GROMACS .gro file of C-alpha atoms in nm:
model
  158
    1UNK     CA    1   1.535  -0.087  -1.694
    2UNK     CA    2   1.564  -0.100  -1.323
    3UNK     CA    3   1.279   0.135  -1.126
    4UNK     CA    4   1.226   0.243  -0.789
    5UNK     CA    5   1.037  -0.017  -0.679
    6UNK     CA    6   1.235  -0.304  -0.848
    7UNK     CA    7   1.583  -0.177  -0.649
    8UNK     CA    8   1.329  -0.104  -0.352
    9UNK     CA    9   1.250  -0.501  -0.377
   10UNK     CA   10   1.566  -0.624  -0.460
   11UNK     CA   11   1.735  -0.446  -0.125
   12UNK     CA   12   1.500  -0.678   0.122
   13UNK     CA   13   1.644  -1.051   0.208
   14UNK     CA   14   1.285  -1.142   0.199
   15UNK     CA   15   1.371  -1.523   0.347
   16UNK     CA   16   1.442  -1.315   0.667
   17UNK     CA   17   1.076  -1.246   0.719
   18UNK     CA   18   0.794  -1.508   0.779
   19UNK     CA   19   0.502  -1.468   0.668
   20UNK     CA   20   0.161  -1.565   0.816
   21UNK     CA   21   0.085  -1.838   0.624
   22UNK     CA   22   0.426  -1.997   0.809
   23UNK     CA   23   0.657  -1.994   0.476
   24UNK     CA   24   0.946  -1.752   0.379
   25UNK     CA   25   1.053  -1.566   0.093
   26UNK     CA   26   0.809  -1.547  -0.129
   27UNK     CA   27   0.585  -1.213  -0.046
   28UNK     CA   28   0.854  -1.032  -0.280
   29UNK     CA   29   0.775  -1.279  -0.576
   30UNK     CA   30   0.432  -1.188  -0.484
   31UNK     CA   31   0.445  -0.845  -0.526
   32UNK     CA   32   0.698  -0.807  -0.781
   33UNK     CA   33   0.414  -1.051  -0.967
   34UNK     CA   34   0.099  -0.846  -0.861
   35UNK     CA   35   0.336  -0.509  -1.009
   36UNK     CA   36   0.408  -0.669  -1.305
   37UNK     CA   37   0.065  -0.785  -1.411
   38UNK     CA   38  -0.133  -0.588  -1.650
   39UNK     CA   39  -0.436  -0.807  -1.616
   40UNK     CA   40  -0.574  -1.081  -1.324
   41UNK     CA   41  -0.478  -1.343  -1.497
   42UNK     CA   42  -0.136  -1.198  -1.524
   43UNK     CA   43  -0.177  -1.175  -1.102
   44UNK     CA   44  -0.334  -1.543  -1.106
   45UNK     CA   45  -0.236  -1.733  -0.695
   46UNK     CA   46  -0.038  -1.431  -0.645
   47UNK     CA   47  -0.162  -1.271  -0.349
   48UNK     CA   48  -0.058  -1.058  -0.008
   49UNK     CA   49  -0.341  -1.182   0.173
   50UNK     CA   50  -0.252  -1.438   0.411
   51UNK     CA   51   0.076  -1.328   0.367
   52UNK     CA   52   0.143  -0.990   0.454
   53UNK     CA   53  -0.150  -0.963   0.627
   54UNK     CA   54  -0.498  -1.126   0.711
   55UNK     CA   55  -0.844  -1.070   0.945
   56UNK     CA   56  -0.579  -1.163   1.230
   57UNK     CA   57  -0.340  -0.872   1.178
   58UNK     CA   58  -0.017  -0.779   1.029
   59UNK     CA   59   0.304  -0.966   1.009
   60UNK     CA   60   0.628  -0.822   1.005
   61UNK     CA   61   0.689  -0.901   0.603
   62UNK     CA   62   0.442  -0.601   0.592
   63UNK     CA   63   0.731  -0.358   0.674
   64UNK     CA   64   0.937  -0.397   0.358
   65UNK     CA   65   0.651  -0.485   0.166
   66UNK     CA   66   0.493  -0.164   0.301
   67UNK     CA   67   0.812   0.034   0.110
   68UNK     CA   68   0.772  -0.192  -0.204
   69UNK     CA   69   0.407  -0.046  -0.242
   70UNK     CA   70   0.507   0.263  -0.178
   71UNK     CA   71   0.727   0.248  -0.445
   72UNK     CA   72   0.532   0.079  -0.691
   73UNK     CA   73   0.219   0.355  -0.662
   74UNK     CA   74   0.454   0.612  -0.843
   75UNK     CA   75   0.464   0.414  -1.170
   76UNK     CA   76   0.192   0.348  -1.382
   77UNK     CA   77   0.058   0.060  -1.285
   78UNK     CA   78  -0.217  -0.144  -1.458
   79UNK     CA   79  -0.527  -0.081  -1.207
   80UNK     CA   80  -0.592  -0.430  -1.140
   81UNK     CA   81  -0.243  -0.398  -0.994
   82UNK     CA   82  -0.322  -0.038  -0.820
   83UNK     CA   83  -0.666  -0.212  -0.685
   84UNK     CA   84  -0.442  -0.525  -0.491
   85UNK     CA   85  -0.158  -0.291  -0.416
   86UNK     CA   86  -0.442  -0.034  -0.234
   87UNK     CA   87  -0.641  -0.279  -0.113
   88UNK     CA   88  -0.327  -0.442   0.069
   89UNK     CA   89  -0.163  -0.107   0.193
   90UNK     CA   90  -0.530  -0.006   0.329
   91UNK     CA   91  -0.496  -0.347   0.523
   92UNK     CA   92  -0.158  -0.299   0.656
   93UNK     CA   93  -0.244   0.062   0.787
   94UNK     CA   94  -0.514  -0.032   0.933
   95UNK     CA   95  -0.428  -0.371   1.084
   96UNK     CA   96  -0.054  -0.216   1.191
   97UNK     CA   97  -0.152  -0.241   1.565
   98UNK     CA   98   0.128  -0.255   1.794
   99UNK     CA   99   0.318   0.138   1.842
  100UNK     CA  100   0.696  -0.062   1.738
  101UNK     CA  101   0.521  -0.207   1.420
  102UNK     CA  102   0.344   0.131   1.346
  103UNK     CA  103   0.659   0.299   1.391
  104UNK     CA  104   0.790   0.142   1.129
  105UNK     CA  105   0.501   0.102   0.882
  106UNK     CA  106   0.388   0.479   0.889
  107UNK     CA  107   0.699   0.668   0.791
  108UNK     CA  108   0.719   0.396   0.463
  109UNK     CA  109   0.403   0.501   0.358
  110UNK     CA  110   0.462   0.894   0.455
  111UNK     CA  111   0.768   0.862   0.248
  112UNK     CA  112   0.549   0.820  -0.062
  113UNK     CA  113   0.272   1.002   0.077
  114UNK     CA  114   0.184   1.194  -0.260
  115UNK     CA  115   0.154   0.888  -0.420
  116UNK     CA  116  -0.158   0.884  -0.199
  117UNK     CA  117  -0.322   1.237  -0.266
  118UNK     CA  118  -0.265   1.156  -0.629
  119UNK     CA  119  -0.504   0.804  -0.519
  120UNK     CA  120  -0.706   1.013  -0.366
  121UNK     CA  121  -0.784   1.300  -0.613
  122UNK     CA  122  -0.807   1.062  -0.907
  123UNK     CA  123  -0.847   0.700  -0.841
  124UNK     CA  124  -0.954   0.548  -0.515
  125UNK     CA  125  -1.065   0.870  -0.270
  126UNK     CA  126  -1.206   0.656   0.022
  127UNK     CA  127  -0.967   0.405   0.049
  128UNK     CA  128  -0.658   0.631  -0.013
  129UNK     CA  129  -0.813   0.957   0.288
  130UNK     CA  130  -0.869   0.640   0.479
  131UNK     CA  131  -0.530   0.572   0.490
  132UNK     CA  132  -0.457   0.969   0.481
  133UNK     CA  133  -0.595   0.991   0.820
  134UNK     CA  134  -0.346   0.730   0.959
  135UNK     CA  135  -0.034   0.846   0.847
  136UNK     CA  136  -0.043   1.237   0.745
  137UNK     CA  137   0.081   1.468   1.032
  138UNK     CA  138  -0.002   1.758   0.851
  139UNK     CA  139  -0.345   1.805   0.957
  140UNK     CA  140  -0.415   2.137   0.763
  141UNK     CA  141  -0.313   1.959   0.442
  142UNK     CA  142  -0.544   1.648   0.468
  143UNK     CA  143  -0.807   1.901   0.570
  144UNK     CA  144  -0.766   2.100   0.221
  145UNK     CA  145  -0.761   1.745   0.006
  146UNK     CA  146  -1.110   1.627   0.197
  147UNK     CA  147  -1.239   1.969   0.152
  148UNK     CA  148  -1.143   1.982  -0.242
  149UNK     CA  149  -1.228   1.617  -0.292
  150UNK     CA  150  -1.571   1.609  -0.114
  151UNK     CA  151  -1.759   1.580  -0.433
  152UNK     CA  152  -1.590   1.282  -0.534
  153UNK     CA  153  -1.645   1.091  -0.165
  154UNK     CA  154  -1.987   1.208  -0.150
  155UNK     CA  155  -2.019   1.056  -0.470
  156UNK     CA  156  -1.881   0.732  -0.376
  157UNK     CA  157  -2.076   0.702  -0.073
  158UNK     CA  158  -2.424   0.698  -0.208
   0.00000   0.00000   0.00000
């Protein structure tokens, strides 16, 4: 059974994009292996780091791989999966630091964007309002989810 994020995958020519460890082709195997996995040894090698992105920035891969995550954080994934897939989008937000890159990255991840206050109200608050305050332009509505999930990032932070 095909799902959103397997047709969302399946649309990108992902030899068209280099990635920053120099190859090609392979950050959709990647993900498509990280989604899959129900366990880390079910990830094993596969990773997005050094890939889509790394402590030097993000490469342009991150754009379709961007929409891929988004994608995949509707289903339910296993959350060894949902842990790489945050962790990864948090870096691409984040690291996104040219305006041409960023106009491309942030309306992928506003186009799933409730996948996010779902994140944020039951799984990962901090990393998910992190990436909240990058992307939302409705400033009245990421207000009303910090206000209502308070408890849970206060709780987090000590």
């Amino acid at each position: 059974m095909a799902t959103a994020w397997m047709i969302e995958l399946e649309r990108v020519d992902w030899d068209a994009y280099a990635c920053y460890c120099g190859g090609r082709g392979h950050a959709g195997e990647y993900l498509a292996q990280i989604i899959r996995a129900r366990s880390l040894a079910e990830i094993g090698d596969a990773s997005l780091e050094g890939h889509v992105e790394d402590e030097a920035g993000v490469g342009d891969v991150a754009v379709p791989a961007t929409g891929v995550i988004m994608a995949a954080l509707q289903e339910d994934l296993a959350p060894v999966a949902r842990e790489d897939l945050m962790l990864t989008l948090w870096r691409i937000v984040l690291g996104v630091s040219s305006d041409p890159m960023k106009e491309e990255v942030y309306p992928k991840v506003r186009d799933g964007i409730w996948a996010l206050y779902k994140e944020a109200a039951q799984g990962n608050t901090e990393e998910a309002m992190e990436i909240l305050e990058y992307v939302e332009h409705d400033p009245a509505r990421l207000a009303a989810f910090k206000s209502a999930l308070k408890s849970r990032l206060d709780k987090r932070a000590r």
